[in-house]
Short mmCIF file of C-alpha atoms and ligand atoms in Angstrom, two decimals:
data_model
loop_
_atom_site.label_atom_id
_atom_site.label_comp_id
_atom_site.label_asym_id
_atom_site.label_seq_id
_atom_site.Cartn_x
_atom_site.Cartn_y
_atom_site.Cartn_z
CA MET A 168 -7.59 -61.26 143.10
CA SER A 169 -9.76 -64.13 141.75
CA ASN A 170 -8.61 -67.75 141.82
CA PHE A 171 -8.25 -67.64 138.07
CA GLU A 172 -5.99 -64.58 138.24
CA GLN A 173 -3.87 -66.25 140.93
CA LEU A 174 -3.46 -69.30 138.74
CA PHE A 175 -2.58 -67.07 135.82
CA TYR A 176 0.18 -65.37 137.83
CA THR A 177 1.59 -68.72 138.94
CA ILE A 178 1.72 -70.00 135.42
CA GLU A 179 3.08 -66.76 133.95
CA MET A 180 5.98 -66.33 136.36
CA LYS A 181 8.82 -68.50 135.27
CA ILE A 182 10.81 -70.11 138.06
CA GLU A 183 14.20 -71.29 136.90
CA GLU A 184 16.40 -73.79 138.73
CA ASP A 185 20.17 -73.97 139.20
CA ILE A 186 20.92 -70.97 137.05
CA SER A 187 24.23 -69.13 136.82
CA LEU A 188 24.19 -65.63 138.32
CA LYS A 189 27.19 -64.45 136.29
CA GLN A 190 25.13 -62.07 134.15
CA PHE A 191 23.24 -60.80 137.22
CA ASN A 192 26.17 -59.37 139.22
CA THR A 193 28.66 -56.73 138.12
CA PHE A 194 31.57 -58.67 139.69
CA ASN A 195 30.79 -61.39 137.07
CA ILE A 196 31.01 -64.11 139.72
CA ASP A 197 29.83 -67.44 138.43
CA ALA A 198 27.72 -68.53 141.41
CA LYS A 199 24.45 -70.43 141.03
CA ALA A 200 20.97 -69.91 142.47
CA ARG A 201 18.83 -72.95 143.36
CA TYR A 202 15.63 -71.10 142.34
CA PHE A 203 15.38 -67.85 140.39
CA ALA A 204 12.37 -65.71 139.44
CA GLU A 205 11.75 -62.15 138.26
CA PRO A 206 8.47 -60.88 139.74
CA SER A 207 7.26 -57.70 138.08
CA THR A 208 4.32 -56.81 140.34
CA VAL A 209 3.70 -56.78 144.09
CA GLU A 210 1.11 -59.52 143.52
CA GLU A 211 3.68 -61.72 141.82
CA PHE A 212 5.99 -61.30 144.80
CA GLN A 213 3.15 -62.14 147.19
CA GLU A 214 2.20 -65.13 145.09
CA ILE A 215 5.64 -66.67 145.00
CA LEU A 216 6.36 -65.95 148.67
CA SER A 217 3.13 -67.70 149.67
CA GLU A 218 3.97 -70.86 147.73
CA LYS A 219 4.40 -73.82 150.06
CA LYS A 220 7.54 -74.99 148.29
CA PHE A 221 9.34 -71.74 149.12
CA LYS A 222 7.94 -71.15 152.61
CA ASN A 223 10.90 -72.46 154.56
CA ILE A 224 13.85 -71.74 152.32
CA GLN A 225 16.16 -68.73 152.24
CA LYS A 226 15.09 -65.81 150.09
CA PHE A 227 17.17 -63.02 148.65
CA VAL A 228 16.15 -60.02 146.57
CA LEU A 229 18.45 -58.77 143.85
CA GLY A 230 18.42 -55.55 141.85
CA GLY A 231 21.18 -54.83 139.33
CA GLY A 232 23.75 -56.89 141.28
CA SER A 233 26.16 -53.94 141.47
CA ASN A 234 26.71 -54.04 145.23
CA ILE A 235 26.93 -57.73 145.92
CA LEU A 236 29.66 -60.36 146.14
CA PHE A 237 28.51 -63.96 145.79
CA THR A 238 30.94 -66.16 147.76
CA ASN A 239 28.89 -69.34 147.41
CA ASP A 240 26.09 -70.82 145.36
CA PHE A 241 22.78 -69.59 146.77
CA ASP A 242 20.73 -72.52 147.99
CA GLY A 243 17.42 -70.70 148.11
CA LEU A 244 14.99 -68.54 146.16
CA LEU A 245 16.59 -65.53 144.49
CA LEU A 246 14.10 -62.88 143.40
CA LYS A 247 15.22 -60.32 140.88
CA ASN A 248 13.02 -57.28 141.30
CA ASN A 249 11.45 -56.24 138.02
CA ILE A 250 8.71 -53.85 139.21
CA LYS A 251 8.71 -50.95 136.74
CA GLY A 252 7.03 -47.55 136.43
CA ILE A 253 7.86 -43.89 137.04
CA GLU A 254 5.10 -41.35 137.74
CA LEU A 255 4.55 -37.87 139.12
CA LEU A 256 2.39 -38.67 142.13
CA LYS A 257 1.53 -35.13 143.26
CA GLU A 258 2.98 -31.68 143.66
CA ASP A 259 2.66 -28.80 146.12
CA ALA A 260 3.98 -25.25 146.12
CA ASP A 261 7.62 -26.27 146.50
CA PHE A 262 7.97 -29.95 145.57
CA TYR A 263 7.27 -32.65 143.01
CA TYR A 264 6.67 -36.14 144.40
CA VAL A 265 7.91 -38.78 141.96
CA LYS A 266 7.23 -42.47 142.58
CA ALA A 267 9.30 -45.20 140.92
CA GLY A 268 9.01 -48.98 140.86
CA ALA A 269 11.88 -50.71 142.69
CA GLY A 270 12.97 -52.57 139.55
CA GLU A 271 13.56 -49.38 137.55
CA VAL A 272 17.15 -48.60 136.64
CA TRP A 273 18.28 -45.84 139.02
CA HIS A 274 19.92 -43.70 136.35
CA ASP A 275 16.71 -43.76 134.25
CA VAL A 276 14.82 -42.23 137.18
CA VAL A 277 17.53 -39.58 137.58
CA MET A 278 17.25 -38.77 133.86
CA TYR A 279 13.43 -38.63 134.04
CA CYS A 280 13.74 -35.99 136.80
CA VAL A 281 16.65 -34.09 135.23
CA ASN A 282 14.84 -33.80 131.88
CA LYS A 283 11.76 -32.38 133.62
CA ASN A 284 13.88 -30.01 135.74
CA TYR A 285 12.82 -31.65 139.02
CA GLY A 286 15.82 -30.84 141.22
CA GLY A 287 17.72 -33.01 143.68
CA LEU A 288 18.92 -36.25 142.12
CA GLU A 289 21.33 -34.86 139.50
CA ASN A 290 24.49 -35.36 141.61
CA LEU A 291 23.56 -39.05 141.89
CA SER A 292 23.65 -39.57 138.11
CA LEU A 293 25.08 -42.80 136.74
CA ILE A 294 25.25 -44.75 140.01
CA PRO A 295 24.64 -48.29 138.75
CA GLY A 296 21.77 -50.42 140.00
CA SER A 297 18.09 -50.30 140.75
CA VAL A 298 15.69 -47.95 142.54
CA GLY A 299 14.94 -50.58 145.21
CA ALA A 300 18.56 -50.96 146.31
CA GLY A 301 19.16 -47.21 146.65
CA PRO A 302 17.70 -46.88 150.15
CA ILE A 303 19.41 -50.05 151.42
CA GLN A 304 22.78 -48.33 151.66
CA ASN A 305 21.54 -44.74 151.23
CA ILE A 306 23.45 -44.28 147.97
CA GLY A 307 25.51 -41.16 147.76
CA ALA A 308 27.91 -39.28 145.52
CA TYR A 309 29.23 -35.78 144.91
CA GLY A 310 27.90 -34.26 148.13
CA VAL A 311 24.35 -35.70 147.98
CA GLU A 312 22.80 -38.74 149.62
CA LEU A 313 19.52 -40.40 148.76
CA LYS A 314 18.20 -39.56 152.23
CA ASP A 315 18.22 -35.88 151.22
CA ARG A 316 15.53 -36.56 148.59
CA LEU A 317 13.65 -39.66 149.66
CA PHE A 318 10.08 -38.94 150.81
CA GLU A 319 8.88 -42.47 151.62
CA LEU A 320 9.05 -46.03 150.35
CA GLU A 321 6.86 -49.08 150.22
CA ALA A 322 8.17 -52.50 151.13
CA LEU A 323 6.74 -55.98 151.31
CA ASN A 324 7.25 -57.86 154.56
CA ILE A 325 8.58 -61.24 153.45
CA LYS A 326 7.00 -63.21 156.31
CA GLU A 327 3.58 -61.51 156.39
CA GLY A 328 3.29 -60.81 152.67
CA LYS A 329 1.98 -57.30 153.47
CA ILE A 330 3.04 -53.88 152.22
CA HIS A 331 4.35 -51.35 154.78
CA THR A 332 5.11 -47.69 154.18
CA PHE A 333 8.36 -46.30 155.62
CA SER A 334 8.81 -42.55 156.08
CA ASN A 335 12.28 -41.08 155.59
CA ALA A 336 12.83 -41.11 159.37
CA ALA A 337 11.72 -44.75 159.67
CA CYS A 338 14.50 -45.76 157.25
CA LYS A 339 17.10 -44.60 159.86
CA PHE A 340 19.55 -43.54 157.20
CA GLY A 341 23.25 -43.12 157.92
CA TYR A 342 26.42 -43.05 155.84
CA ARG A 343 25.93 -46.00 153.41
CA ASP A 344 23.52 -47.38 155.95
CA SER A 345 19.83 -47.82 156.78
CA VAL A 346 17.50 -49.85 158.95
CA PHE A 347 17.38 -52.41 156.08
CA LYS A 348 21.07 -53.23 156.61
CA ARG A 349 20.61 -53.55 160.36
CA GLU A 350 17.56 -54.47 162.45
CA LEU A 351 15.32 -55.20 159.43
CA LYS A 352 18.00 -56.94 157.34
CA GLY A 353 16.50 -59.53 154.98
CA GLN A 354 12.94 -58.89 156.19
CA TYR A 355 11.59 -56.55 153.49
CA ILE A 356 11.46 -56.26 149.72
CA ILE A 357 11.31 -52.62 148.68
CA THR A 358 8.65 -52.33 145.98
CA SER A 359 8.59 -48.58 145.27
CA VAL A 360 10.30 -45.36 146.32
CA THR A 361 8.86 -41.82 146.30
CA TYR A 362 11.23 -38.87 145.97
CA LYS A 363 10.57 -35.26 147.03
CA LEU A 364 12.11 -33.02 144.40
CA LEU A 365 12.63 -29.29 144.29
CA LYS A 366 10.61 -27.03 142.04
CA LYS A 367 13.41 -24.49 142.40
CA PRO A 368 16.54 -26.63 142.05
CA GLU A 369 19.47 -25.84 144.35
CA LEU A 370 22.67 -26.38 142.43
CA ASN A 371 25.32 -28.32 144.32
CA THR A 372 28.64 -27.93 142.51
CA ARG A 373 31.04 -27.75 145.44
CA TYR A 374 31.98 -31.38 145.66
CA GLY A 375 34.69 -33.25 143.82
CA ALA A 376 35.66 -32.00 140.41
CA ILE A 377 32.19 -30.76 139.36
CA GLU A 378 33.14 -27.07 139.08
CA LYS A 379 36.27 -27.89 137.09
CA GLU A 380 34.29 -30.13 134.76
CA LEU A 381 31.61 -27.43 134.25
CA GLU A 382 34.37 -25.01 133.31
CA ALA A 383 35.78 -27.51 130.84
CA MET A 384 32.27 -27.89 129.40
CA HIS A 385 32.13 -24.06 128.95
CA VAL A 386 28.77 -23.88 130.72
CA LYS A 387 27.52 -20.35 131.49
CA ASN A 388 24.07 -20.56 133.12
CA ILE A 389 24.31 -23.81 135.01
CA THR A 390 21.26 -26.08 135.11
CA ILE A 391 20.71 -29.46 136.77
CA LYS A 392 21.17 -31.01 133.31
CA ASP A 393 24.69 -29.58 133.20
CA ILE A 394 25.48 -30.92 136.66
CA SER A 395 24.19 -34.35 135.67
CA GLN A 396 26.33 -34.27 132.52
CA ALA A 397 29.39 -33.12 134.48
CA VAL A 398 28.92 -35.95 137.01
CA CYS A 399 28.51 -38.49 134.16
CA ASN A 400 31.70 -37.22 132.49
CA ILE A 401 33.71 -37.44 135.72
CA ARG A 402 32.37 -40.88 136.59
CA ASN A 403 33.04 -42.23 133.10
CA SER A 404 36.63 -41.00 133.24
CA LYS A 405 37.34 -42.21 136.79
CA LEU A 406 35.54 -45.45 137.49
CA PRO A 407 36.12 -48.83 135.89
CA ASN A 408 33.15 -49.85 133.78
CA PRO A 409 31.72 -53.17 135.05
CA ALA A 410 30.85 -54.08 131.44
CA GLN A 411 34.60 -54.23 130.80
CA ILE A 412 36.01 -55.32 134.14
CA GLY A 413 34.06 -56.96 136.96
CA ASN A 414 33.69 -54.74 140.04
CA ALA A 415 31.12 -53.34 142.47
CA GLY A 416 32.41 -49.79 142.85
CA SER A 417 33.89 -48.86 146.22
CA PHE A 418 34.46 -52.09 148.10
CA PHE A 419 35.00 -50.35 151.46
CA LYS A 420 33.37 -47.45 153.28
CA ASN A 421 35.42 -44.41 154.17
CA PRO A 422 36.01 -44.91 157.91
CA GLU A 423 34.96 -42.22 160.39
CA VAL A 424 37.30 -41.63 163.32
CA PRO A 425 37.31 -39.28 166.34
CA ARG A 426 39.11 -36.00 165.65
CA ASN A 427 41.93 -36.76 168.10
CA THR A 428 42.62 -40.06 166.28
CA PHE A 429 42.84 -38.06 163.06
CA ASN A 430 45.18 -35.53 164.69
CA ASN A 431 47.45 -38.33 165.92
CA LEU A 432 47.48 -39.92 162.47
CA LYS A 433 48.28 -36.53 160.93
CA MET A 434 51.39 -36.24 163.12
CA GLN A 435 52.63 -39.64 161.97
CA PHE A 436 51.39 -39.40 158.36
CA PRO A 437 51.20 -35.69 157.37
CA ASP A 438 49.56 -36.51 154.01
CA VAL A 439 46.64 -38.44 155.50
CA VAL A 440 43.40 -37.46 153.72
CA GLY A 441 40.35 -36.63 155.86
CA TYR A 442 37.09 -34.66 155.58
CA ASP A 443 35.22 -33.12 158.51
CA VAL A 444 31.99 -34.93 159.37
CA ASP A 445 31.21 -32.73 162.38
CA GLU A 446 33.16 -31.11 165.21
CA GLY A 447 34.17 -34.41 166.76
CA ARG A 448 34.60 -36.72 163.77
CA VAL A 449 36.63 -36.95 160.57
CA LYS A 450 36.06 -39.24 157.59
CA LEU A 451 39.27 -40.77 156.25
CA ALA A 452 39.76 -41.55 152.56
CA ALA A 453 39.89 -45.36 152.56
CA GLY A 454 41.48 -45.35 149.09
CA TRP A 455 44.47 -43.39 150.45
CA LEU A 456 44.93 -45.78 153.39
CA ILE A 457 44.83 -48.80 151.05
CA GLU A 458 47.22 -47.20 148.59
CA GLN A 459 49.71 -46.42 151.38
CA CYS A 460 49.72 -50.11 152.28
CA GLY A 461 50.93 -50.85 148.75
CA TRP A 462 47.79 -52.56 147.44
CA LYS A 463 46.95 -50.37 144.45
CA GLY A 464 47.26 -52.34 141.21
CA THR A 465 48.14 -55.64 142.92
CA THR A 466 46.56 -58.97 141.94
CA ILE A 467 46.22 -62.37 143.55
CA GLY A 468 45.16 -64.71 140.76
CA ASP A 469 42.26 -63.02 138.99
CA ALA A 470 41.28 -60.96 142.05
CA GLY A 471 42.84 -57.54 142.21
CA VAL A 472 42.89 -53.95 143.39
CA HIS A 473 42.21 -51.55 140.54
CA LYS A 474 45.32 -49.80 139.25
CA LEU A 475 43.77 -46.32 139.39
CA GLN A 476 41.23 -46.69 142.23
CA ALA A 477 42.56 -48.47 145.31
CA LEU A 478 39.04 -48.54 146.77
CA VAL A 479 37.75 -50.72 143.94
CA LEU A 480 38.39 -54.47 143.96
CA VAL A 481 38.11 -56.17 140.59
CA ASN A 482 37.63 -59.54 138.96
CA TYR A 483 40.07 -59.76 136.07
CA GLY A 484 38.40 -62.89 134.69
CA ASN A 485 37.53 -65.97 136.65
CA ALA A 486 38.06 -64.94 140.25
CA LYS A 487 35.83 -66.70 142.75
CA GLY A 488 33.85 -64.62 145.22
CA ASN A 489 35.85 -66.13 148.07
CA GLU A 490 39.13 -65.03 146.49
CA ILE A 491 37.90 -61.44 146.35
CA LEU A 492 36.65 -61.74 149.94
CA GLU A 493 40.07 -63.08 151.07
CA LEU A 494 41.83 -60.23 149.29
CA SER A 495 39.54 -57.76 151.06
CA GLN A 496 40.42 -59.34 154.43
CA LYS A 497 44.15 -58.98 153.71
CA ILE A 498 43.59 -55.31 152.93
CA ILE A 499 41.54 -54.79 156.11
CA ASP A 500 44.32 -56.45 158.16
CA SER A 501 47.13 -54.42 156.67
CA VAL A 502 45.28 -51.08 157.07
CA LYS A 503 44.59 -52.00 160.70
CA ASN A 504 48.28 -52.87 161.22
CA LYS A 505 49.67 -49.72 159.65
CA PHE A 506 47.13 -47.11 160.77
CA GLY A 507 45.13 -48.77 163.57
CA VAL A 508 41.97 -48.02 161.56
CA SER A 509 39.24 -50.62 160.89
CA LEU A 510 37.87 -50.70 157.36
CA GLU A 511 34.29 -51.87 156.86
CA ARG A 512 33.08 -53.46 153.64
CA GLU A 513 30.47 -51.48 151.71
CA VAL A 514 29.63 -54.35 149.35
CA ASN A 515 27.08 -56.93 150.54
CA ILE A 516 28.56 -60.40 150.96
CA LEU A 517 26.35 -63.44 150.31
C1 FAD B 737 31.12 -48.79 139.00
C2 FAD B 737 30.28 -48.64 140.24
C3 FAD B 737 30.16 -47.41 140.84
C4 FAD B 737 29.38 -47.24 142.00
N1 FAD B 737 29.27 -45.99 142.55
C5 FAD B 737 28.52 -45.81 143.66
C6 FAD B 737 28.38 -44.50 144.24
O1 FAD B 737 28.91 -43.52 143.74
N2 FAD B 737 27.63 -44.39 145.36
C7 FAD B 737 26.99 -45.45 145.92
O2 FAD B 737 26.30 -45.26 146.94
N3 FAD B 737 27.09 -46.69 145.38
C8 FAD B 737 27.83 -46.90 144.28
N4 FAD B 737 27.95 -48.15 143.73
C9 FAD B 737 27.28 -49.28 144.38
C10 FAD B 737 25.89 -49.63 143.78
O3 FAD B 737 25.73 -49.04 142.52
C11 FAD B 737 24.74 -49.18 144.69
O4 FAD B 737 24.87 -49.73 145.97
C12 FAD B 737 23.38 -49.56 144.12
O5 FAD B 737 22.35 -48.99 144.88
C13 FAD B 737 23.19 -51.07 144.06
O6 FAD B 737 22.02 -51.34 143.31
P1 FAD B 737 21.69 -52.78 142.76
O7 FAD B 737 20.29 -52.75 142.28
O8 FAD B 737 22.72 -53.21 141.81
O9 FAD B 737 21.78 -53.63 144.13
P2 FAD B 737 22.16 -55.16 144.30
O10 FAD B 737 23.63 -55.33 144.19
O11 FAD B 737 21.31 -56.00 143.45
O12 FAD B 737 21.74 -55.36 145.81
C14 FAD B 737 22.44 -54.68 146.84
C15 FAD B 737 21.75 -54.98 148.18
O13 FAD B 737 20.46 -54.39 148.16
C16 FAD B 737 19.47 -55.40 148.39
N5 FAD B 737 18.32 -55.07 147.53
C17 FAD B 737 18.33 -54.82 146.20
N6 FAD B 737 17.09 -54.51 145.78
C18 FAD B 737 16.30 -54.58 146.86
C19 FAD B 737 14.89 -54.39 147.08
N7 FAD B 737 14.07 -54.07 146.10
N8 FAD B 737 14.41 -54.57 148.34
C20 FAD B 737 15.23 -54.91 149.37
N9 FAD B 737 16.55 -55.10 149.22
C21 FAD B 737 17.07 -54.93 147.99
C22 FAD B 737 20.11 -56.72 148.00
O14 FAD B 737 19.49 -57.78 148.68
C23 FAD B 737 21.54 -56.48 148.42
O15 FAD B 737 21.69 -56.71 149.81
C24 FAD B 737 28.71 -48.35 142.56
C25 FAD B 737 28.81 -49.61 141.95
C26 FAD B 737 29.58 -49.75 140.79
C27 FAD B 737 29.67 -51.09 140.13
#
């Protein structure tokens, strides 16, 4: 890049100061960021990260703000990722390789693939947020996780300003987990993700209410478009819409426990809900545990537990991030007391 081009980037990229983040997080928390910018190319990210003024202050990358709880003003540089673009990179006998910019809306990428009959992402329809955040917690829904379809990703090392490529294995994916939430936390900005999609789609209708919904839709020869539509219908009917009521989806992960713990719980609480993970472990439905502790539909000020989904914490108006965090701690404590099970937050706390 020439000096002139560098100057051009610097001038073009607006850096705002002390701005409210209310419109940038689905909890609608009115926290402030000291500095805020929306880079839309890798070069713009590199440019701003190399600026002297920002060298020694905290940095945080934001996508759609649908998995974050701001508990304080952010006294640093907040970068909203705006890198766009979706393209078919290559194909081989069995797969299409689709690359998307990290600032793309996730559901738009799903729709791009569904409309072209590239199989694999349809069960993940309508998950809010951006492409770049997907790998952070290995988004999942209706029996599919991103790790099943992610080929590789590119990410910018914040300190070095260089792009690294991570294979699927290098991301160390787990249940709502990846290397980016653990040993590499806060060190990389994901700039693009490449998905490996099936030329012959495998239809996954077993999970949740998909089959029932397909029946209600009177579908005969099921396609991935139908599955996507069924998932959208179910999600729209079940989950609170953040445009109407502030929330970040499931606030807690479903805890995994050893099978003998599950068996003991089952003796005490015959209705306890669990799903087999493998021979030795069972995943408990966190929503059921929370509901049994009497939290469903309760409010403390403007912070509350959704009246239909005990797993979803909500902001009914002007709740502060800390109030929602305190409510979540009370829930964690009461579930621990009643069932001896530790709930872990799924939402990122800042
Ligand atoms: C109604 C509702 C339903 C939901 N349903 C589901 C569901 O079914 N399954 C599921 O898995 N999740 C679900 N979620 C959670 C959320 O949609 C996902 O976690 C999503 O991937 C978050 O995307 P985002 O762009 O909004 O991330 P943000 O909230 O902006 O960021 C989340 C985290 O990712 C980091 N991050 C974001 N972009 C980047 C990047 N480019 N590089 C590095 N780090 C980055 C942030 O720093 C932050 O730590 C739901 C949320 C809502 C509100």
